[in-house]
Amino acid sequence: MPQAIKKNLRARIVTDSAEDPRSIPVTLRYEPDAAPGDIRLSFRGSGEHVEDWVFGRDLLERGMRGPVDSGDFRVWPCGRVQAMVERHSGHTVAMVQFDIAALVRFLRLTYPTPTPILR
C-alpha cells in the first residue's frame, strides 16, 4: 500500500464574478491508512475559513474523462487540459479548476509502484 501523499498545487476558484478566476494554493492529500479510497482537498476560502473537502479518488479519476457526480461532488473535464471539481452545500456551489496534468501526477503517486522484474 502506498504511503500518505501530500501535494501542494495551484488551482483557480471559479465564481459568478465578472473577474477572471483567482489562483489559490491548494493541498491534495491521500492517506491510505485513514481512508484508502478518499482524496482530501484543502484551501483557504473566503476570509480565513479553510475549506476541507473529501471525495473519492475514483470520482476524480473518472471526472477527468467525463462528467461524474457522487453526493455533493461533481467532477468534469473543462476542455482538454483542465478539470473542474464542484461541491454543492445547501444553497451554495463552489468550484475549483485544476490543470489535468497536475491531477494526473498526484493520482499516480497514490498507487503502489510495480515491483521491478530482475533479470
CSV table of N, CA, C and O in Angstrom, one decimal:
chain,number,residue,atom,x,y,z
A,1,MET,N,0.8,-1.2,0.0
A,1,MET,CA,0.0,0.0,0.0
A,1,MET,C,0.9,1.2,0.0
A,1,MET,O,1.9,1.3,0.7
A,2,PRO,N,0.5,2.3,-0.8
A,2,PRO,CA,1.4,3.5,-0.8
A,2,PRO,C,1.3,4.2,0.5
A,2,PRO,O,0.4,4.1,1.3
A,3,GLN,N,2.3,5.1,0.7
A,3,GLN,CA,2.4,5.9,1.9
A,3,GLN,C,1.5,7.1,1.7
A,3,GLN,O,0.9,7.3,0.6
A,4,ALA,N,1.3,7.9,2.7
A,4,ALA,CA,0.5,9.1,2.7
A,4,ALA,C,1.1,10.1,1.7
A,4,ALA,O,2.4,10.2,1.6
A,5,ILE,N,0.3,10.7,0.9
A,5,ILE,CA,0.8,11.6,-0.1
A,5,ILE,C,0.2,13.0,0.1
A,5,ILE,O,-1.0,13.1,0.4
A,6,LYS,N,1.0,14.0,0.1
A,6,LYS,CA,0.6,15.4,0.2
A,6,LYS,C,1.2,16.2,-0.9
A,6,LYS,O,2.4,16.2,-1.1
A,7,LYS,N,0.4,16.9,-1.7
A,7,LYS,CA,0.9,17.7,-2.8
A,7,LYS,C,0.3,19.1,-2.8
A,7,LYS,O,-1.0,19.2,-2.7
A,8,ASN,N,1.1,20.1,-2.8
A,8,ASN,CA,0.7,21.5,-2.9
A,8,ASN,C,0.6,21.9,-4.4
A,8,ASN,O,1.6,21.7,-5.1
A,9,LEU,N,-0.5,22.4,-4.8
A,9,LEU,CA,-0.8,22.8,-6.2
A,9,LEU,C,-1.4,24.2,-6.2
A,9,LEU,O,-1.7,24.8,-5.2
A,10,ARG,N,-1.5,24.7,-7.4
A,10,ARG,CA,-2.2,25.9,-7.7
A,10,ARG,C,-3.5,25.6,-8.4
A,10,ARG,O,-3.5,24.7,-9.2
A,11,ALA,N,-4.6,26.2,-8.0
A,11,ALA,CA,-5.9,26.0,-8.7
A,11,ALA,C,-6.6,27.3,-8.8
A,11,ALA,O,-6.1,28.3,-8.3
A,12,ARG,N,-7.7,27.3,-9.5
A,12,ARG,CA,-8.5,28.6,-9.6
A,12,ARG,C,-9.9,28.4,-9.0
A,12,ARG,O,-10.5,27.4,-9.3
A,13,ILE,N,-10.3,29.4,-8.2
A,13,ILE,CA,-11.6,29.4,-7.7
A,13,ILE,C,-12.5,30.1,-8.8
A,13,ILE,O,-12.2,31.2,-9.2
A,14,VAL,N,-13.5,29.4,-9.1
A,14,VAL,CA,-14.5,30.0,-10.1
A,14,VAL,C,-15.7,30.5,-9.4
A,14,VAL,O,-16.3,29.8,-8.6
A,15,THR,N,-16.0,31.8,-9.7
A,15,THR,CA,-17.2,32.4,-9.1
A,15,THR,C,-18.1,33.0,-10.1
A,15,THR,O,-17.7,33.0,-11.3
A,16,ASP,N,-19.2,33.6,-9.7
A,16,ASP,CA,-20.1,34.3,-10.7
A,16,ASP,C,-19.7,35.7,-10.9
A,16,ASP,O,-20.4,36.5,-11.6
A,17,SER,N,-18.5,36.1,-10.4
A,17,SER,CA,-18.0,37.4,-10.6
A,17,SER,C,-17.5,37.6,-12.1
A,17,SER,O,-17.1,36.7,-12.7
A,18,ALA,N,-17.5,38.9,-12.5
A,18,ALA,CA,-17.1,39.2,-13.9
A,18,ALA,C,-15.5,39.1,-14.0
A,18,ALA,O,-15.0,39.1,-15.1
A,19,GLU,N,-14.9,39.0,-12.9
A,19,GLU,CA,-13.4,39.0,-12.9
A,19,GLU,C,-12.9,37.6,-13.3
A,19,GLU,O,-13.7,36.6,-13.2
A,20,ASP,N,-11.7,37.5,-13.7
A,20,ASP,CA,-11.1,36.2,-14.0
A,20,ASP,C,-11.0,35.4,-12.7
A,20,ASP,O,-10.8,35.9,-11.6
A,21,PRO,N,-11.1,34.0,-12.8
A,21,PRO,CA,-10.9,33.2,-11.6
A,21,PRO,C,-9.6,33.5,-11.0
A,21,PRO,O,-8.5,33.7,-11.7
A,22,ARG,N,-9.5,33.5,-9.7
A,22,ARG,CA,-8.3,33.8,-9.0
A,22,ARG,C,-7.6,32.5,-8.6
A,22,ARG,O,-8.2,31.5,-8.3
A,23,SER,N,-6.3,32.6,-8.8
A,23,SER,CA,-5.4,31.4,-8.5
A,23,SER,C,-5.1,31.4,-7.0
A,23,SER,O,-4.8,32.4,-6.4
A,24,ILE,N,-5.2,30.2,-6.4
A,24,ILE,CA,-5.0,30.0,-5.0
A,24,ILE,C,-4.2,28.7,-4.8
A,24,ILE,O,-4.1,27.8,-5.6
A,25,PRO,N,-3.4,28.7,-3.6
A,25,PRO,CA,-2.8,27.4,-3.3
A,25,PRO,C,-3.8,26.4,-2.7
A,25,PRO,O,-4.7,26.8,-2.0
A,26,VAL,N,-3.6,25.2,-3.1
A,26,VAL,CA,-4.5,24.1,-2.6
A,26,VAL,C,-3.6,23.0,-2.2
A,26,VAL,O,-2.4,22.8,-2.7
A,27,THR,N,-4.1,22.1,-1.3
A,27,THR,CA,-3.3,20.9,-0.9
A,27,THR,C,-4.2,19.7,-1.2
A,27,THR,O,-5.4,19.7,-0.8
A,28,LEU,N,-3.7,18.7,-1.9
A,28,LEU,CA,-4.3,17.4,-2.1
A,28,LEU,C,-3.6,16.4,-1.2
A,28,LEU,O,-2.4,16.4,-1.2
A,29,ARG,N,-4.4,15.6,-0.5
A,29,ARG,CA,-3.9,14.6,0.4
A,29,ARG,C,-4.5,13.2,0.0
A,29,ARG,O,-5.7,13.2,-0.2
A,30,TYR,N,-3.7,12.2,0.2
A,30,TYR,CA,-4.2,10.8,0.1
A,30,TYR,C,-3.6,10.1,1.3
A,30,TYR,O,-2.4,10.1,1.4
A,31,GLU,N,-4.4,9.6,2.2
A,31,GLU,CA,-4.0,8.9,3.4
A,31,GLU,C,-4.6,7.5,3.4
A,31,GLU,O,-5.6,7.3,3.9
A,32,PRO,N,-3.9,6.6,2.8
A,32,PRO,CA,-4.4,5.2,2.7
A,32,PRO,C,-4.7,4.5,4.0
A,32,PRO,O,-5.6,3.7,4.0
A,33,ASP,N,-4.0,4.8,5.0
A,33,ASP,CA,-4.3,4.2,6.3
A,33,ASP,C,-5.6,4.7,6.9
A,33,ASP,O,-6.3,3.9,7.6
A,34,ALA,N,-5.9,5.9,6.7
A,34,ALA,CA,-7.1,6.5,7.3
A,34,ALA,C,-8.3,6.3,6.4
A,34,ALA,O,-9.4,5.9,6.9
A,35,ALA,N,-8.2,6.5,5.1
A,35,ALA,CA,-9.3,6.4,4.2
A,35,ALA,C,-8.7,6.0,2.8
A,35,ALA,O,-8.4,6.9,2.0
A,36,PRO,N,-8.6,4.7,2.5
A,36,PRO,CA,-7.9,4.3,1.3
A,36,PRO,C,-8.5,4.7,0.0
A,36,PRO,O,-7.9,4.8,-1.0
A,37,GLY,N,-9.8,5.1,0.0
A,37,GLY,CA,-10.4,5.5,-1.3
A,37,GLY,C,-10.7,6.9,-1.4
A,37,GLY,O,-11.3,7.4,-2.4
A,38,ASP,N,-10.2,7.7,-0.5
A,38,ASP,CA,-10.6,9.2,-0.5
A,38,ASP,C,-9.4,10.1,-0.7
A,38,ASP,O,-8.3,9.8,-0.4
A,39,ILE,N,-9.7,11.2,-1.3
A,39,ILE,CA,-8.8,12.3,-1.5
A,39,ILE,C,-9.3,13.5,-0.7
A,39,ILE,O,-10.5,13.7,-0.6
A,40,ARG,N,-8.4,14.2,-0.1
A,40,ARG,CA,-8.8,15.4,0.7
A,40,ARG,C,-8.2,16.6,0.0
A,40,ARG,O,-7.0,16.7,-0.3
A,41,LEU,N,-9.1,17.6,-0.3
A,41,LEU,CA,-8.7,18.8,-0.9
A,41,LEU,C,-8.9,20.0,0.1
A,41,LEU,O,-10.0,20.1,0.6
A,42,SER,N,-7.8,20.7,0.4
A,42,SER,CA,-7.9,21.8,1.4
A,42,SER,C,-7.5,23.1,0.7
A,42,SER,O,-6.5,23.1,-0.1
A,43,PHE,N,-8.2,24.2,1.0
A,43,PHE,CA,-7.8,25.5,0.5
A,43,PHE,C,-8.5,26.6,1.4
A,43,PHE,O,-9.4,26.3,2.1
A,44,ARG,N,-7.9,27.8,1.3
A,44,ARG,CA,-8.5,28.9,2.1
A,44,ARG,C,-9.6,29.5,1.3
A,44,ARG,O,-9.5,29.9,0.2
A,45,GLY,N,-10.8,29.4,1.9
A,45,GLY,CA,-12.0,30.0,1.3
A,45,GLY,C,-12.1,31.5,1.6
A,45,GLY,O,-11.0,32.2,1.7
A,46,SER,N,-13.3,32.0,1.7
A,46,SER,CA,-13.4,33.4,1.9
A,46,SER,C,-12.9,33.8,3.4
A,46,SER,O,-13.1,33.0,4.3
A,47,GLY,N,-12.2,34.9,3.5
A,47,GLY,CA,-11.7,35.2,4.8
A,47,GLY,C,-10.6,34.3,5.2
A,47,GLY,O,-9.8,33.8,4.4
A,48,GLU,N,-10.6,33.8,6.4
A,48,GLU,CA,-9.6,32.9,6.9
A,48,GLU,C,-10.1,31.5,7.0
A,48,GLU,O,-9.5,30.6,7.5
A,49,HIS,N,-11.4,31.3,6.5
A,49,HIS,CA,-12.0,30.0,6.6
A,49,HIS,C,-11.3,29.0,5.7
A,49,HIS,O,-11.0,29.2,4.5
A,50,VAL,N,-10.9,27.8,6.3
A,50,VAL,CA,-10.3,26.8,5.5
A,50,VAL,C,-11.3,25.7,5.0
A,50,VAL,O,-12.1,25.2,5.8
A,51,GLU,N,-11.4,25.6,3.7
A,51,GLU,CA,-12.3,24.6,3.1
A,51,GLU,C,-11.6,23.2,3.2
A,51,GLU,O,-10.4,23.2,2.8
A,52,ASP,N,-12.3,22.2,3.5
A,52,ASP,CA,-11.7,20.9,3.6
A,52,ASP,C,-12.7,19.9,3.0
A,52,ASP,O,-13.7,19.5,3.6
A,53,TRP,N,-12.5,19.5,1.7
A,53,TRP,CA,-13.4,18.6,1.0
A,53,TRP,C,-12.8,17.2,1.0
A,53,TRP,O,-11.6,17.0,0.7
A,54,VAL,N,-13.7,16.2,1.1
A,54,VAL,CA,-13.2,14.8,1.0
A,54,VAL,C,-14.2,14.1,0.0
A,54,VAL,O,-15.4,14.2,0.1
A,55,PHE,N,-13.5,13.5,-1.0
A,55,PHE,CA,-14.3,12.8,-2.1
A,55,PHE,C,-13.5,11.6,-2.6
A,55,PHE,O,-12.3,11.5,-2.3
A,56,GLY,N,-14.1,10.8,-3.3
A,56,GLY,CA,-13.5,9.5,-3.7
A,56,GLY,C,-12.4,9.7,-4.8
A,56,GLY,O,-12.6,10.6,-5.7
A,57,ARG,N,-11.3,9.0,-4.7
A,57,ARG,CA,-10.3,9.0,-5.7
A,57,ARG,C,-10.8,8.6,-7.0
A,57,ARG,O,-10.5,9.2,-8.0
A,58,ASP,N,-11.7,7.6,-7.1
A,58,ASP,CA,-12.2,7.2,-8.3
A,58,ASP,C,-13.1,8.3,-9.0
A,58,ASP,O,-13.1,8.4,-10.2
A,59,LEU,N,-13.8,9.1,-8.2
A,59,LEU,CA,-14.5,10.2,-8.7
A,59,LEU,C,-13.6,11.2,-9.5
A,59,LEU,O,-13.9,11.7,-10.6
A,60,LEU,N,-12.5,11.5,-8.9
A,60,LEU,CA,-11.5,12.4,-9.5
A,60,LEU,C,-11.0,11.8,-10.8
A,60,LEU,O,-10.9,12.5,-11.8
A,61,GLU,N,-10.6,10.5,-10.8
A,61,GLU,CA,-10.1,9.9,-11.9
A,61,GLU,C,-11.1,9.9,-13.1
A,61,GLU,O,-10.8,10.2,-14.2
A,62,ARG,N,-12.3,9.4,-12.8
A,62,ARG,CA,-13.3,9.3,-13.8
A,62,ARG,C,-13.8,10.7,-14.4
A,62,ARG,O,-14.1,10.9,-15.5
A,63,GLY,N,-13.8,11.7,-13.5
A,63,GLY,CA,-14.2,13.0,-13.8
A,63,GLY,C,-13.2,13.7,-14.8
A,63,GLY,O,-13.6,14.7,-15.4
A,64,MET,N,-12.0,13.3,-14.9
A,64,MET,CA,-11.1,13.9,-15.9
A,64,MET,C,-11.4,13.4,-17.3
A,64,MET,O,-10.9,14.0,-18.3
A,65,ARG,N,-12.2,12.3,-17.4
A,65,ARG,CA,-12.6,11.8,-18.7
A,65,ARG,C,-14.0,12.2,-19.2
A,65,ARG,O,-14.3,12.2,-20.3
A,66,GLY,N,-14.8,12.4,-18.2
A,66,GLY,CA,-16.2,12.8,-18.5
A,66,GLY,C,-16.9,13.2,-17.2
A,66,GLY,O,-16.4,12.9,-16.1
A,67,PRO,N,-18.1,13.8,-17.3
A,67,PRO,CA,-18.8,14.3,-16.1
A,67,PRO,C,-19.3,13.1,-15.2
A,67,PRO,O,-19.8,12.2,-15.7
A,68,VAL,N,-19.0,13.2,-13.9
A,68,VAL,CA,-19.4,12.3,-12.9
A,68,VAL,C,-19.8,13.0,-11.7
A,68,VAL,O,-19.3,14.1,-11.4
A,69,ASP,N,-20.7,12.4,-10.9
A,69,ASP,CA,-21.0,13.0,-9.6
A,69,ASP,C,-21.3,11.9,-8.6
A,69,ASP,O,-21.5,10.8,-8.9
A,70,SER,N,-21.1,12.3,-7.3
A,70,SER,CA,-21.3,11.5,-6.2
A,70,SER,C,-21.6,12.3,-5.0
A,70,SER,O,-20.8,13.1,-4.6
A,71,GLY,N,-22.8,12.2,-4.4
A,71,GLY,CA,-23.2,13.0,-3.3
A,71,GLY,C,-23.1,14.5,-3.6
A,71,GLY,O,-23.8,14.9,-4.6
A,72,ASP,N,-22.4,15.2,-2.8
A,72,ASP,CA,-22.3,16.7,-3.0
A,72,ASP,C,-21.3,17.1,-4.1
A,72,ASP,O,-21.2,18.3,-4.3
A,73,PHE,N,-20.6,16.2,-4.7
A,73,PHE,CA,-19.5,16.5,-5.6
A,73,PHE,C,-19.8,16.1,-7.0
A,73,PHE,O,-20.4,15.1,-7.3
A,74,ARG,N,-19.2,17.0,-7.9
A,74,ARG,CA,-19.3,16.7,-9.3
A,74,ARG,C,-17.9,17.1,-9.9
A,74,ARG,O,-17.3,18.1,-9.5
A,75,VAL,N,-17.4,16.2,-10.8
A,75,VAL,CA,-16.1,16.5,-11.4
A,75,VAL,C,-16.3,16.3,-12.9
A,75,VAL,O,-17.0,15.3,-13.4
A,76,TRP,N,-15.7,17.2,-13.7
A,76,TRP,CA,-15.8,17.0,-15.2
A,76,TRP,C,-14.6,17.7,-15.8
A,76,TRP,O,-14.0,18.6,-15.3
A,77,PRO,N,-14.3,17.2,-17.1
A,77,PRO,CA,-13.2,17.9,-17.8
A,77,PRO,C,-13.7,19.2,-18.3
A,77,PRO,O,-14.9,19.4,-18.7
A,78,CYS,N,-12.8,20.2,-18.4
A,78,CYS,CA,-13.1,21.5,-18.9
A,78,CYS,C,-12.1,21.8,-20.0
A,78,CYS,O,-11.0,22.2,-19.8
A,79,GLY,N,-12.5,21.4,-21.2
A,79,GLY,CA,-11.6,21.4,-22.3
A,79,GLY,C,-10.7,20.2,-22.2
A,79,GLY,O,-11.0,19.2,-21.6
A,80,ARG,N,-9.5,20.3,-22.9
A,80,ARG,CA,-8.6,19.2,-22.9
A,80,ARG,C,-7.6,19.2,-21.8
A,80,ARG,O,-6.9,18.2,-21.5
A,81,VAL,N,-7.4,20.3,-21.2
A,81,VAL,CA,-6.3,20.4,-20.2
A,81,VAL,C,-6.7,20.8,-18.8
A,81,VAL,O,-5.8,20.9,-17.9
A,82,GLN,N,-8.0,21.0,-18.5
A,82,GLN,CA,-8.4,21.4,-17.2
A,82,GLN,C,-9.6,20.5,-16.8
A,82,GLN,O,-10.3,19.9,-17.6
A,83,ALA,N,-9.7,20.5,-15.4
A,83,ALA,CA,-10.9,19.7,-14.8
A,83,ALA,C,-11.5,20.6,-13.7
A,83,ALA,O,-10.8,21.4,-13.1
A,84,MET,N,-12.8,20.5,-13.6
A,84,MET,CA,-13.5,21.2,-12.5
A,84,MET,C,-13.9,20.2,-11.4
A,84,MET,O,-14.4,19.1,-11.7
A,85,VAL,N,-13.8,20.7,-10.2
A,85,VAL,CA,-14.3,20.0,-9.0
A,85,VAL,C,-15.3,20.9,-8.4
A,85,VAL,O,-15.0,22.0,-8.1
A,86,GLU,N,-16.6,20.4,-8.3
A,86,GLU,CA,-17.7,21.3,-7.8
A,86,GLU,C,-18.3,20.6,-6.6
A,86,GLU,O,-18.5,19.4,-6.5
A,87,ARG,N,-18.6,21.5,-5.6
A,87,ARG,CA,-19.2,21.0,-4.4
A,87,ARG,C,-20.5,21.8,-4.1
A,87,ARG,O,-20.5,23.0,-4.1
A,88,HIS,N,-21.6,21.0,-3.9
A,88,HIS,CA,-22.9,21.6,-3.5
A,88,HIS,C,-23.0,21.5,-2.0
A,88,HIS,O,-22.9,20.4,-1.5
A,89,SER,N,-23.4,22.6,-1.4
A,89,SER,CA,-23.6,22.6,0.1
A,89,SER,C,-24.7,23.5,0.4
A,89,SER,O,-24.6,24.7,0.3
A,90,GLY,N,-25.9,22.9,0.7
A,90,GLY,CA,-27.1,23.8,1.0
A,90,GLY,C,-27.4,24.5,-0.3
A,90,GLY,O,-27.7,23.9,-1.3
A,91,HIS,N,-27.5,25.8,-0.2
A,91,HIS,CA,-27.8,26.6,-1.4
A,91,HIS,C,-26.6,27.2,-2.1
A,91,HIS,O,-26.8,28.1,-2.9
A,92,THR,N,-25.4,26.7,-1.7
A,92,THR,CA,-24.2,27.3,-2.4
A,92,THR,C,-23.5,26.2,-3.2
A,92,THR,O,-23.7,25.1,-3.0
A,93,VAL,N,-22.8,26.8,-4.2
A,93,VAL,CA,-22.0,25.9,-5.1
A,93,VAL,C,-20.6,26.5,-5.1
A,93,VAL,O,-20.4,27.7,-5.2
A,94,ALA,N,-19.5,25.7,-4.9
A,94,ALA,CA,-18.2,26.2,-5.0
A,94,ALA,C,-17.5,25.3,-6.1
A,94,ALA,O,-17.7,24.1,-6.2
A,95,MET,N,-16.7,26.0,-6.9
A,95,MET,CA,-16.0,25.3,-8.0
A,95,MET,C,-14.5,25.6,-8.0
A,95,MET,O,-14.1,26.8,-7.8
A,96,VAL,N,-13.7,24.6,-8.1
A,96,VAL,CA,-12.2,24.7,-8.2
A,96,VAL,C,-11.8,24.1,-9.5
A,96,VAL,O,-12.1,23.0,-9.8
A,97,GLN,N,-10.9,24.9,-10.3
A,97,GLN,CA,-10.5,24.4,-11.6
A,97,GLN,C,-9.0,24.0,-11.5
A,97,GLN,O,-8.2,24.8,-10.9
A,98,PHE,N,-8.6,22.8,-12.0
A,98,PHE,CA,-7.3,22.3,-11.9
A,98,PHE,C,-6.7,22.1,-13.3
A,98,PHE,O,-7.5,21.8,-14.2
A,99,ASP,N,-5.4,22.1,-13.5
A,99,ASP,CA,-4.8,21.6,-14.7
A,99,ASP,C,-4.8,20.0,-14.5
A,99,ASP,O,-4.4,19.5,-13.5
A,100,ILE,N,-5.3,19.4,-15.6
A,100,ILE,CA,-5.4,17.9,-15.5
A,100,ILE,C,-4.0,17.3,-15.3
A,100,ILE,O,-3.9,16.3,-14.6
A,101,ALA,N,-3.0,17.8,-15.9
A,101,ALA,CA,-1.6,17.2,-15.8
A,101,ALA,C,-1.2,17.2,-14.3
A,101,ALA,O,-0.6,16.2,-13.9
A,102,ALA,N,-1.5,18.2,-13.5
A,102,ALA,CA,-1.2,18.2,-12.1
A,102,ALA,C,-2.0,17.1,-11.3
A,102,ALA,O,-1.4,16.4,-10.4
A,103,LEU,N,-3.2,17.0,-11.7
A,103,LEU,CA,-4.0,15.9,-11.0
A,103,LEU,C,-3.5,14.5,-11.4
A,103,LEU,O,-3.5,13.7,-10.5
A,104,VAL,N,-3.1,14.3,-12.6
A,104,VAL,CA,-2.6,13.0,-13.0
A,104,VAL,C,-1.4,12.7,-12.3
A,104,VAL,O,-1.2,11.6,-11.8
A,105,ARG,N,-0.4,13.7,-12.2
A,105,ARG,CA,0.8,13.4,-11.4
A,105,ARG,C,0.5,13.0,-10.0
A,105,ARG,O,1.1,12.1,-9.4
A,106,PHE,N,-0.5,13.7,-9.3
A,106,PHE,CA,-0.8,13.4,-8.0
A,106,PHE,C,-1.4,12.0,-7.9
A,106,PHE,O,-1.0,11.2,-7.0
A,107,LEU,N,-2.4,11.7,-8.8
A,107,LEU,CA,-3.0,10.4,-8.7
A,107,LEU,C,-2.1,9.3,-8.9
A,107,LEU,O,-2.2,8.2,-8.3
A,108,ARG,N,-1.1,9.4,-9.8
A,108,ARG,CA,-0.1,8.4,-10.0
A,108,ARG,C,0.7,8.0,-8.7
A,108,ARG,O,1.0,6.9,-8.5
A,109,LEU,N,0.9,9.0,-7.9
A,109,LEU,CA,1.6,8.8,-6.6
A,109,LEU,C,0.7,8.0,-5.6
A,109,LEU,O,1.3,7.5,-4.6
A,110,THR,N,-0.6,7.9,-5.8
A,110,THR,CA,-1.5,7.3,-4.9
A,110,THR,C,-1.6,5.8,-5.1
A,110,THR,O,-2.3,5.1,-4.3
A,111,TYR,N,-0.9,5.3,-6.1
A,111,TYR,CA,-0.9,3.9,-6.4
A,111,TYR,C,0.4,3.3,-6.1
A,111,TYR,O,1.5,3.9,-6.3
A,112,PRO,N,0.5,2.0,-5.6
A,112,PRO,CA,1.8,1.4,-5.4
A,112,PRO,C,2.6,1.3,-6.7
A,112,PRO,O,2.0,1.1,-7.7
A,113,THR,N,3.8,1.4,-6.5
A,113,THR,CA,4.7,1.2,-7.7
A,113,THR,C,4.9,-0.3,-8.0
A,113,THR,O,4.9,-1.1,-7.1
A,114,PRO,N,4.9,-0.6,-9.3
A,114,PRO,CA,5.0,-2.0,-9.6
A,114,PRO,C,6.4,-2.5,-9.1
A,114,PRO,O,7.4,-1.8,-9.1
A,115,THR,N,6.5,-3.8,-8.7
A,115,THR,CA,7.8,-4.4,-8.4
A,115,THR,C,8.6,-4.6,-9.6
A,115,THR,O,8.2,-5.2,-10.6
A,116,PRO,N,9.9,-4.1,-9.6
A,116,PRO,CA,10.7,-4.3,-10.8
A,116,PRO,C,11.0,-5.8,-11.0
A,116,PRO,O,11.2,-6.5,-10.0
A,117,ILE,N,11.1,-6.1,-12.2
A,117,ILE,CA,11.4,-7.5,-12.5
A,117,ILE,C,13.0,-7.6,-12.7
A,117,ILE,O,13.5,-6.9,-13.5
A,118,LEU,N,13.6,-8.5,-11.9
A,118,LEU,CA,15.0,-8.7,-12.0
A,118,LEU,C,15.3,-9.7,-13.1
A,118,LEU,O,14.7,-10.7,-13.2
A,119,ARG,N,16.3,-9.4,-13.9
A,119,ARG,CA,16.7,-10.3,-14.9
A,119,ARG,C,18.0,-11.0,-14.6
A,119,ARG,O,18.9,-10.5,-14.0
